[in-house]
Coordinates of C-alpha atoms in Angstrom, one line a residue:
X19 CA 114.4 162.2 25.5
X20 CA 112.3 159.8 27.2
X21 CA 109.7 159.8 24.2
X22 CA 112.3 159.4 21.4
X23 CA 113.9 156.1 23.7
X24 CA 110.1 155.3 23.4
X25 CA 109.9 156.0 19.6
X26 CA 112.9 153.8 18.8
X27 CA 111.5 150.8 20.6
X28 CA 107.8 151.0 19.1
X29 CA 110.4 151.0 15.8
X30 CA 112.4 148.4 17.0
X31 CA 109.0 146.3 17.9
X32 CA 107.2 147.2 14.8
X33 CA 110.5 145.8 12.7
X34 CA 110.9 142.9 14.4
X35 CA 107.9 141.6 14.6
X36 CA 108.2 141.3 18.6
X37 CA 105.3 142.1 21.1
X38 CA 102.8 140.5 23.7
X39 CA 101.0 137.4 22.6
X40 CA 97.7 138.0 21.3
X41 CA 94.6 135.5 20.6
X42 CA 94.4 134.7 17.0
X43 CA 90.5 135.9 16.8
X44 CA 92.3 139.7 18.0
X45 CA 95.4 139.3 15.7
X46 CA 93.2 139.0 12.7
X47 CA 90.9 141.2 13.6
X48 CA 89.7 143.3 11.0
X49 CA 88.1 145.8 12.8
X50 CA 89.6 149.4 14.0
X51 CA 91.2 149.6 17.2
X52 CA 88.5 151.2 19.5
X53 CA 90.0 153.6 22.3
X54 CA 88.9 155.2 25.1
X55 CA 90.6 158.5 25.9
X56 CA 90.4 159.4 29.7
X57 CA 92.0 162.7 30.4
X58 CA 90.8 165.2 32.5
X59 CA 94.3 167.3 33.2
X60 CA 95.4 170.6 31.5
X61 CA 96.6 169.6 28.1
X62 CA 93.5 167.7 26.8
X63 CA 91.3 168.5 24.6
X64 CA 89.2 165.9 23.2
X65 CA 88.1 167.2 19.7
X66 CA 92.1 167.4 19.1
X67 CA 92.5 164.1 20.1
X68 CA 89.9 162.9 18.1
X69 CA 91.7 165.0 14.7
X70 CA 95.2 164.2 15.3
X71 CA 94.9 160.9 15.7
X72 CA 92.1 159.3 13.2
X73 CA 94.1 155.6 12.8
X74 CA 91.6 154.1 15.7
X75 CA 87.7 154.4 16.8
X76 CA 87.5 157.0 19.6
X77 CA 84.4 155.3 21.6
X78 CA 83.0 157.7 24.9
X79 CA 82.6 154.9 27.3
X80 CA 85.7 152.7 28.8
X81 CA 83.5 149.6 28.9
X82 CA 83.2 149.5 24.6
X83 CA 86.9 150.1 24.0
X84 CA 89.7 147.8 23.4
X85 CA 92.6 150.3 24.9
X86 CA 92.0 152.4 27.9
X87 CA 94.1 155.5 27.9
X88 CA 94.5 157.0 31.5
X89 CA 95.9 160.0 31.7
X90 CA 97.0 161.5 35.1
X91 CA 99.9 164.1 35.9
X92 CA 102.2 166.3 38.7
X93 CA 103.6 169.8 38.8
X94 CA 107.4 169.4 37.9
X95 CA 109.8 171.9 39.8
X96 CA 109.8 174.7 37.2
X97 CA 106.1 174.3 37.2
X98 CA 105.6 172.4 33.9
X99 CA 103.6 169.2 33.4
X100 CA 105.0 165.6 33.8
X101 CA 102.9 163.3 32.5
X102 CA 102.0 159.4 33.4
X103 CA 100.2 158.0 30.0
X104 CA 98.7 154.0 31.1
X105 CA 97.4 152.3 28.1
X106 CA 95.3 149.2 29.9
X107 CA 94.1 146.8 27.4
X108 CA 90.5 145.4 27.6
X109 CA 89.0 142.8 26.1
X110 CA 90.6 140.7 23.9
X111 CA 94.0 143.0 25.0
X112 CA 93.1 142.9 28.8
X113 CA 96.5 140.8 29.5
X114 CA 98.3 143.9 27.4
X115 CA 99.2 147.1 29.8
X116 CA 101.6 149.9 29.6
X117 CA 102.8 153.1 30.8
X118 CA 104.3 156.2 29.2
X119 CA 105.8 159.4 30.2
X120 CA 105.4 162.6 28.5
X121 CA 106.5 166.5 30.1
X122 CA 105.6 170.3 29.5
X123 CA 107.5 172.8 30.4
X124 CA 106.4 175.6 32.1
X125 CA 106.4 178.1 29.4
X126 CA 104.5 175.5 27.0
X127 CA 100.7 176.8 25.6
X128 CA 98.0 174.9 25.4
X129 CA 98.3 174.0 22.0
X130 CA 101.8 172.6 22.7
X131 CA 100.4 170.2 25.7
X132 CA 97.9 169.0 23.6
X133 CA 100.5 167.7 20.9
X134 CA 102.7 166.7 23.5
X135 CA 99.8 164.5 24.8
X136 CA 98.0 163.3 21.5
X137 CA 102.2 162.6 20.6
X138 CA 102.4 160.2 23.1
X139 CA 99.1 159.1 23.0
X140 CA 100.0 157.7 19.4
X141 CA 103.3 156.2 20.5
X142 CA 101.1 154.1 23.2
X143 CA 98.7 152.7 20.3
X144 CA 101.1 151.5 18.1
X145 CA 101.9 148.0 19.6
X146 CA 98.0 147.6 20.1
X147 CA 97.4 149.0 16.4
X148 CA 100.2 146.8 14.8
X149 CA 98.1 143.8 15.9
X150 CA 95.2 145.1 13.6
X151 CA 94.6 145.2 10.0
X152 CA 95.8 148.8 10.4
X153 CA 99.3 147.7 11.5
X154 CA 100.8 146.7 7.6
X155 CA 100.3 150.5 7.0
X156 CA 101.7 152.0 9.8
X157 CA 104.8 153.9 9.3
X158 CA 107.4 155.1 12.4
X159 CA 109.6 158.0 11.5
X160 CA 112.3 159.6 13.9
X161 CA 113.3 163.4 13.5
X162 CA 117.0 163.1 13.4
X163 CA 117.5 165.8 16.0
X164 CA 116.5 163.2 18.2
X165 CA 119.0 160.9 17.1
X166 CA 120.9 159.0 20.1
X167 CA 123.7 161.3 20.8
X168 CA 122.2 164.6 19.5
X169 CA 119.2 164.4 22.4
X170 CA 119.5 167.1 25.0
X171 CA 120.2 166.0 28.4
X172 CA 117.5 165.3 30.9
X173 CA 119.4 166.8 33.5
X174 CA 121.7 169.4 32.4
X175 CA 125.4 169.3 33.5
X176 CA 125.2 173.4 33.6
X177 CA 122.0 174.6 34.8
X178 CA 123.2 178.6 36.1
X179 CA 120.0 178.9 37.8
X180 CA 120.7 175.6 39.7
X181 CA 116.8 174.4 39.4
X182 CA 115.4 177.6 41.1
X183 CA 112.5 178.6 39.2
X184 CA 110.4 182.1 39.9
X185 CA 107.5 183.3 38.8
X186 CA 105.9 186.6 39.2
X187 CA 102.0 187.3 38.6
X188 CA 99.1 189.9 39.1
X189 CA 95.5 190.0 38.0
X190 CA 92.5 192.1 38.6
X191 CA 88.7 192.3 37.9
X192 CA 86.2 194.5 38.2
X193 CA 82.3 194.4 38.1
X194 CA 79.2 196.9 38.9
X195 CA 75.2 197.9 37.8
X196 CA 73.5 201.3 38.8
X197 CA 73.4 200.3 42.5
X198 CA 76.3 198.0 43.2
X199 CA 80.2 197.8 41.9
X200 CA 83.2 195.4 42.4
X201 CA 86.4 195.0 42.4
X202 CA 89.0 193.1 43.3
X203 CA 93.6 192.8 43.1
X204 CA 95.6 190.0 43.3
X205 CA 99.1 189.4 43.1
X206 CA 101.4 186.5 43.9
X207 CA 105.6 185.9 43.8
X208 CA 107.4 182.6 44.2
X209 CA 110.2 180.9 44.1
X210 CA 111.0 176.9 43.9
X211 CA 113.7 174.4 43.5
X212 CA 112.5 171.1 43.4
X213 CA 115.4 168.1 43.3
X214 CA 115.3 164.2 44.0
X215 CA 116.5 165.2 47.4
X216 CA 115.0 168.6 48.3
X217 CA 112.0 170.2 47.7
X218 CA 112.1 174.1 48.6
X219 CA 109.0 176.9 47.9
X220 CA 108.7 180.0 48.9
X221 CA 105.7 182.5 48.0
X222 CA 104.0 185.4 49.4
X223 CA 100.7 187.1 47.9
X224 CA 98.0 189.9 48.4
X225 CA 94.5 190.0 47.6
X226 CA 92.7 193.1 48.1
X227 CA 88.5 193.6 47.4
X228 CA 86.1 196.1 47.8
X229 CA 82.4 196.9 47.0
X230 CA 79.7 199.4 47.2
X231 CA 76.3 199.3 47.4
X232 CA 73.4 201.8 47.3
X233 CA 70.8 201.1 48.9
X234 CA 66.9 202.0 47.3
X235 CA 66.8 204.5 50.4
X236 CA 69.9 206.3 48.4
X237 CA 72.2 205.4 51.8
X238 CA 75.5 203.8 50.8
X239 CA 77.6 200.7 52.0
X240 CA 81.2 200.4 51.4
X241 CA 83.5 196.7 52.5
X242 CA 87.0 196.7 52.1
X243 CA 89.0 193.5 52.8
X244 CA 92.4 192.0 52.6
X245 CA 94.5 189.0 53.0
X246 CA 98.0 188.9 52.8
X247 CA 100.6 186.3 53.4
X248 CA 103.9 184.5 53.1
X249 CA 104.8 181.0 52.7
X250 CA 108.4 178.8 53.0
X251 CA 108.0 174.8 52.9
X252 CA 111.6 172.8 52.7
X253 CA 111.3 169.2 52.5
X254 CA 113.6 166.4 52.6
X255 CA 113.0 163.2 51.0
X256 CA 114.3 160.0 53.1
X257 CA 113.2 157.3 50.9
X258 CA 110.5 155.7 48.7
X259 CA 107.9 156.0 51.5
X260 CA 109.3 159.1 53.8
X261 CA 110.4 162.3 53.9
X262 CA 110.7 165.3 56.1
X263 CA 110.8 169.1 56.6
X264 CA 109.5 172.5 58.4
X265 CA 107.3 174.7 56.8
X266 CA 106.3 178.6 58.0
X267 CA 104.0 181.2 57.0
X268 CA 102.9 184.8 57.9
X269 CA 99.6 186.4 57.5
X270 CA 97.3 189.4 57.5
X271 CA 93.2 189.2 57.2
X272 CA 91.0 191.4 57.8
X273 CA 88.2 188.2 57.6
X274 CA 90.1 186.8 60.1
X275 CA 90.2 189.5 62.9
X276 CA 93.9 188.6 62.6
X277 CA 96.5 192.2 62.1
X278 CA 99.4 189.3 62.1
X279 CA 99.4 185.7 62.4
X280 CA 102.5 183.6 62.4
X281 CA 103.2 179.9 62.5
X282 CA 106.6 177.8 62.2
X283 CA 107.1 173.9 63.1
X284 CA 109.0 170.9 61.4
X285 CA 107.0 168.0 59.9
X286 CA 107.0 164.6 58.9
X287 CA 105.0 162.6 56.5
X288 CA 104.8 158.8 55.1
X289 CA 103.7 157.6 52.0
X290 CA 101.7 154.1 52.2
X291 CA 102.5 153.8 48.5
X292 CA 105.9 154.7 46.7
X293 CA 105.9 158.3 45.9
X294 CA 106.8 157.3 42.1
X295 CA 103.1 155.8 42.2
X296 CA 101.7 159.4 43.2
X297 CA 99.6 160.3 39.9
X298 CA 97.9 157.2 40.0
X299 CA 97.2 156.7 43.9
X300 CA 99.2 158.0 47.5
X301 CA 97.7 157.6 50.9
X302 CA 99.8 159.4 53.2
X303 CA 100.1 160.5 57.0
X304 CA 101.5 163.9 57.8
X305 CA 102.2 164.9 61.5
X306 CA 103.6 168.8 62.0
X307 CA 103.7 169.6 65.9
X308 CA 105.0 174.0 65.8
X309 CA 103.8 177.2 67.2
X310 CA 101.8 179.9 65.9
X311 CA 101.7 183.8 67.7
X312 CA 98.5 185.9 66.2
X313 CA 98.2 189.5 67.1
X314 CA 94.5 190.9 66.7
X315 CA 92.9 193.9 64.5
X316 CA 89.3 193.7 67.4
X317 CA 89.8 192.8 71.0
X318 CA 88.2 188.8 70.5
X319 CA 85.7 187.1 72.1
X320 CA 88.0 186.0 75.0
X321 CA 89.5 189.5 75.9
X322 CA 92.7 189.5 73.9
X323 CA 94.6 191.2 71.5
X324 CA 97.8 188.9 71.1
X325 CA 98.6 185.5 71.9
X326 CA 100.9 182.4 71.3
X327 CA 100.2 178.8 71.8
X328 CA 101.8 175.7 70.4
X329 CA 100.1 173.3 68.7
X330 CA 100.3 170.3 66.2
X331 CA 98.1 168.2 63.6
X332 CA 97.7 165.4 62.0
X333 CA 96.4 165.0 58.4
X334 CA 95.8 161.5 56.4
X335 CA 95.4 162.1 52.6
X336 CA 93.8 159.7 49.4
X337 CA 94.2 160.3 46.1
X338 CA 93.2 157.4 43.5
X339 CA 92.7 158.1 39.6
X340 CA 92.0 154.7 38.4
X341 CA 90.2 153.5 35.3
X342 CA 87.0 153.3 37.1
X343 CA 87.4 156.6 38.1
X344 CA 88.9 158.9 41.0
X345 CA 88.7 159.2 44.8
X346 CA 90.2 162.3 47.0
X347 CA 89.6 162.4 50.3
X348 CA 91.4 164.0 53.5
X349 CA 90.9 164.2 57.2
X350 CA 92.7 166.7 59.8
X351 CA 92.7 166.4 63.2
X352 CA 94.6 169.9 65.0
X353 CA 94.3 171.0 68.6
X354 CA 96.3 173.6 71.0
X355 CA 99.1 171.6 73.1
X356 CA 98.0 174.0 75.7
X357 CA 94.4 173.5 76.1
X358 CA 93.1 170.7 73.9
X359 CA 89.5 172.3 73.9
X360 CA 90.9 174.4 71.2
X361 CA 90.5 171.9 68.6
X362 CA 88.5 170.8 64.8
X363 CA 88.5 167.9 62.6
X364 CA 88.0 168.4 59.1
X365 CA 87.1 166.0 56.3
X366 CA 86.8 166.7 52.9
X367 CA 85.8 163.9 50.2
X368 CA 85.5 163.9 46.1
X369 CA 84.4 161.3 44.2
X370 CA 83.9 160.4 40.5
X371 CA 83.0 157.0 39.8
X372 CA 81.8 155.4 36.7
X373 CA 79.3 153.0 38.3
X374 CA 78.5 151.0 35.0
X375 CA 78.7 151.7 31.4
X376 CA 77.3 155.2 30.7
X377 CA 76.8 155.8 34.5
X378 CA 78.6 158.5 36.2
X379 CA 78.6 159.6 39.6
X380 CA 80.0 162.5 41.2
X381 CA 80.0 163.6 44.9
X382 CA 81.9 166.2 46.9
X383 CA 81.8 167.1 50.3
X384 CA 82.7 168.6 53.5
X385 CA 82.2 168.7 57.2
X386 CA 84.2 170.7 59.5
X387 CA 84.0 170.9 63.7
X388 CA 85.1 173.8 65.0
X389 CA 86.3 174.7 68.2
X390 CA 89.1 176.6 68.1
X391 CA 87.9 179.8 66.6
X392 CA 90.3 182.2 68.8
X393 CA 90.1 185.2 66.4
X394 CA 86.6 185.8 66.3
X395 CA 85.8 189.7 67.5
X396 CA 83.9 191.1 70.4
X397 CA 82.2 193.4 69.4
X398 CA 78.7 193.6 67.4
X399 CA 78.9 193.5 63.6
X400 CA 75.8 195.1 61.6
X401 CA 73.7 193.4 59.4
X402 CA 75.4 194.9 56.1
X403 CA 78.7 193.4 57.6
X404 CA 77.3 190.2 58.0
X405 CA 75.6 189.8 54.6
X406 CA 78.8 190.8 52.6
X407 CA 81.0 188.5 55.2
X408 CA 83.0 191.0 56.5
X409 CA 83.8 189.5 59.6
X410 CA 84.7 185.3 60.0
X411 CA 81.4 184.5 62.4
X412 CA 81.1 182.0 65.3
X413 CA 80.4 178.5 64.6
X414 CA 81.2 175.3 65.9
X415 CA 81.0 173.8 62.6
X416 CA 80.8 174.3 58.7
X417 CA 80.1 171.8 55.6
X418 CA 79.0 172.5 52.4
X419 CA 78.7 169.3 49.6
X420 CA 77.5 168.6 46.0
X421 CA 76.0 165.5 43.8
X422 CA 75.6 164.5 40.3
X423 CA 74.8 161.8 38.1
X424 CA 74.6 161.7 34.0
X425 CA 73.8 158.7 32.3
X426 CA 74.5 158.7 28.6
X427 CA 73.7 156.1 25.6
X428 CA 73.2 155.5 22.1
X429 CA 75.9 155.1 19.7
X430 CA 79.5 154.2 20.8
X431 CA 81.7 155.6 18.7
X432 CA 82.9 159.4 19.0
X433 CA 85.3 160.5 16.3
X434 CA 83.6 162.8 14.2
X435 CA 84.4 166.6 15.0
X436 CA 81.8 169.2 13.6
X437 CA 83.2 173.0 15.2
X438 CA 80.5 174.9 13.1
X439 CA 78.5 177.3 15.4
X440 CA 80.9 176.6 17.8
X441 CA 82.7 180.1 18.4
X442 CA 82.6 182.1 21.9
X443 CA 80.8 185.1 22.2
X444 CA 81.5 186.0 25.6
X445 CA 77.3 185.6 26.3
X446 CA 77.3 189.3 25.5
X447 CA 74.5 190.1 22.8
X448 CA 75.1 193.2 21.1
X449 CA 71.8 195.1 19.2
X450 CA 72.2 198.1 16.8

C-alpha cells in the first residue's frame, strides 16, 4: 500500500536521522508545529482533525502556520476517493514541500475517509514535527499486516469483474401545507470501467415531480413533469496531454418540449497540463463535432415536430486548487453545422480566493447567449404554467451569479473542540 511504502520511509527518515536542511533558529525551535488544514472534499471534518491529531497547533489562517496541508481529490473508477495530500512548508520550512497519496473505496463511510485522511495527514507531519522539540517523542509503529510481502496488491492479478463497477440508486421526497403539496422520484443506474487506457460510463436516470396547488378561490392547479435520459461516454487516453473518444445520450423532457432527443459524435480533448497534475490544476480544450435528431411533444415555434441537424462545440475548461485558493471556470462555444444562427456561448466562473490573511472572497457566476432555442413550443402557456416553469421559455440569454466576503480575526490558534449543545434537531420544535 502506497501509505505503508510511505510509513516505512517516515521510519526509515526518523531512524536515520536523514531529511531536508533546516535553519538552526527552526531546528531548535521549541515551539509546536503550527498547521494549517485546508480541506474542503468529502472526508474532512475539521473537529476530527483537530482530536486525532493533537501533536501540532491547528491555526485557521494559512498565513500563521508553518505547514500548509492542501488537500484536493478525483473520483477513482469504482467511485471511491483518491486523494493528493501537499504539505507546503512556510516560513522557516518554506524550502520543505511534499506530496502524499491516500484512497477510499467506494463502500468507505464517512467516518473511514476521515481516518484515512487525518492517517495520512499524520504521516505528512512527521518529517516537519521531527525537526521540533516534539520530534524525541515521536514514535512510528507499522501493523504487521502491512509488512512488505503481506500488502495486498494495488492492482489485482484476478479481478472477475475486470474493473466494471455498477451502482444502482433511488430516492424520493415529498413536501405539502393546507394549500400546496410536493413531491418528487428519482432514480439512477450506472455502470463504469475506468483503466490507464480506457475510460467507459454508461448511466441512464428518471426524475419524475409533481405539485398541487389550491388556490384561496378553492380552484385547483396540478404540474406534472419528467426528465429522462441515457448516457455512454468511451474515452481513450493517447498520452500525458491527449486523449480521445465518442460520447451519446438519449433523452425525454417535458421542460424541454422535447418527446425524444438524441445525440452521438466522437470527440477530442487536450490537456495543457499533465493529467496526473489534474487535482491540483488542468486547463483543457475539448472539440466534439456529431449529430443530434429531437422529435417534439408541441408543434415549436418554427412549425416542427421532428428534426436533425449536425452540429459541434467547443469547450475550454480551468480548474486550479492552490494554496491561495481555487479557480473554476469554463466557456462553450456550440452552433448548428447547418445554419450557424443556431448558436450560444456559455461561461461559467467560481472563485475562492484568500486575498490576505483572514480575507476571503468568493464569487460565482454565469452568463449564457442563446440562440438556438429550437424546442421552444407554439402555443400559449397560462400564467400558472409559467410561474411553476412548466414550459423552458424564450430567451436569448440567461445568467444568474453570487458574492461573498468574511473577514475573520483574533486568536490564531484553533485546536480546542467543545461539541456540547452541538446536536441536530432537524429545526423541528416539538411542544406538549
Amino acid at each position: 500500500m502506497a501509505l505503508a511504502r510511505i510509513l516505512l520511509g517516515a521510519a526509515g527518515f526518523l531512524m536515520s536521522g536523514a531529511g531536508a536542511v533546516f535553519s538552526q533558529a527552526t531546528a531548535s525551535s521549541g515551539e509546536r508545529l503550527r498547521v494549517f488544514i485546508d480541506c474542503n472534499v468529502t472526508g474532512c471534518d475539521s473537529d476530527f482533525f483537530r482530536t486525532e491529531i493533537g501533536f501540532v497547533d491547528h491555526v485557521r489562517d494559512r498565513a500563521d502556520a508553518d505547514v500548509h496541508v492542501l488537500v484536493t481529490t478525483q473520483s477513482t473508477g469504482s467511485g471511491g476517493a483518491a486523494y493528493t495530500l501537499a504539505f507546503i512548508g512556510r516560513s522557516a520550512r518554506a524550502l520543505r514541500s511534499d506530496t502524499l497519496a491516500a484512497a477510499a473505496p467506494q463502500s468507505s463511510t464517512q467516518d473511514e475517509r476521515r481516518k484515512i485522511l487525518a492517517r495520512g495527514i499524520k504521516l505528512g507531519l512527521v518529517s516537519y514535527v521531527a525537526h521540533t522539540d516534539v520530534g524525541p517523542r515521536l514514535e512510528v509503529t507499522l501493523r504487521a499486516s502491512d509488512l512488505p510481502g503481506q500488502a495486498a496488491a494495488a492492482n489485482p492479478a484476478n479481478d472477475p469483474w475486470n474493473y466494471w463497477v455498477f451502482r444502482i440508486g433511488s430516492n424520493s421526497n415529498f413536501s405539502g401545507e393546507k394549500s400546496q403539496r410536493f413531491a418528487s422520484v428519482n432514480g439512477s443506474v450506472s455502470a463504469n470501467r475506468t483503466t490507464e487506457a480506457w475510460k467507459v460510463s454508461l448511466r441512464t436516470n428518471g426524475n419524475y415531480n409533481e405539485s398541487k396547488f389550491t388556490f384561496s378561490s378553492g380552484t385547483r392547479f396540478a404540474n406534472y413533469s419528467h426528465t429522462y435520459g441515457a448516457s455512454e461516454l468511451i474515452v481513450k487516453s493517447l498520452n500525458d496531454h491527449w486523449s480521445a473518444g465518442e460520447r451519446a445520450s438519449i433523452g425525454s423532457s417535458t421542460y424541454l418540449n422535447q418527446k425524444m432527443s438524441v445525440r452521438a459524435g466522437p470527440a477530442i480533448e487536450y490537456n495543457v497540463f499533465p493529467y496526473s497534475e489534474a487535482t491540483r490544476r488542468q486547463l483543457t480544450f475539448q472539440y466534439s463535432p456529431g449529430v443530434e435528431h429531437f422529435r417534439y411533444e408541441e408543434k415549436t415555434i418554427f412549425g416542427k415536430f421532428s428534426e436533425t441537424h449536425p452540429d459541434h462545440s467547443l469547450t475550454a475548461s480551468l480548474d486550479l486548487k492552490q494554496p491561495w485558493g481555487s479557480v473554476s471556470s469554463s466557456l462553450e462555444g456550440a452552433s448548428l453545422l447547418d445554419d450557424f444562427s443556431k448558436k450560444r456561448v456559455v461561461n461559467f466562473t467560481s472563485l475562492n480566493l484568500r486575498l490576505f490573511k483572514g480575507f476571503n472572497l468568493n464569487m460565482y457566476s454565469s452568463i449564457a447567449f442563446i440562440r438556438d432555442q429550437l424546442y421552444i413550443p407554439g402555443g400559449d402557456l397560462t400564467d400558472e404554467e409559467v410561474l411553476v416553469r412548466r414550459r423552458q421559455l424564450e430567451s436569448s440569454y440567461r445568467y444568474f451569479g453570487g458574492v461573498g466576503i468574511s473577514y475573520t480575526f483574533g486568536s490564531i490558534f484553533n485546536n480546542i473542540v467543545n461539541p456540547r449543545f452541538g446536536g441536530s434537531s432537524g429545526g423541528f420544535i416539538i411542544f406538549d
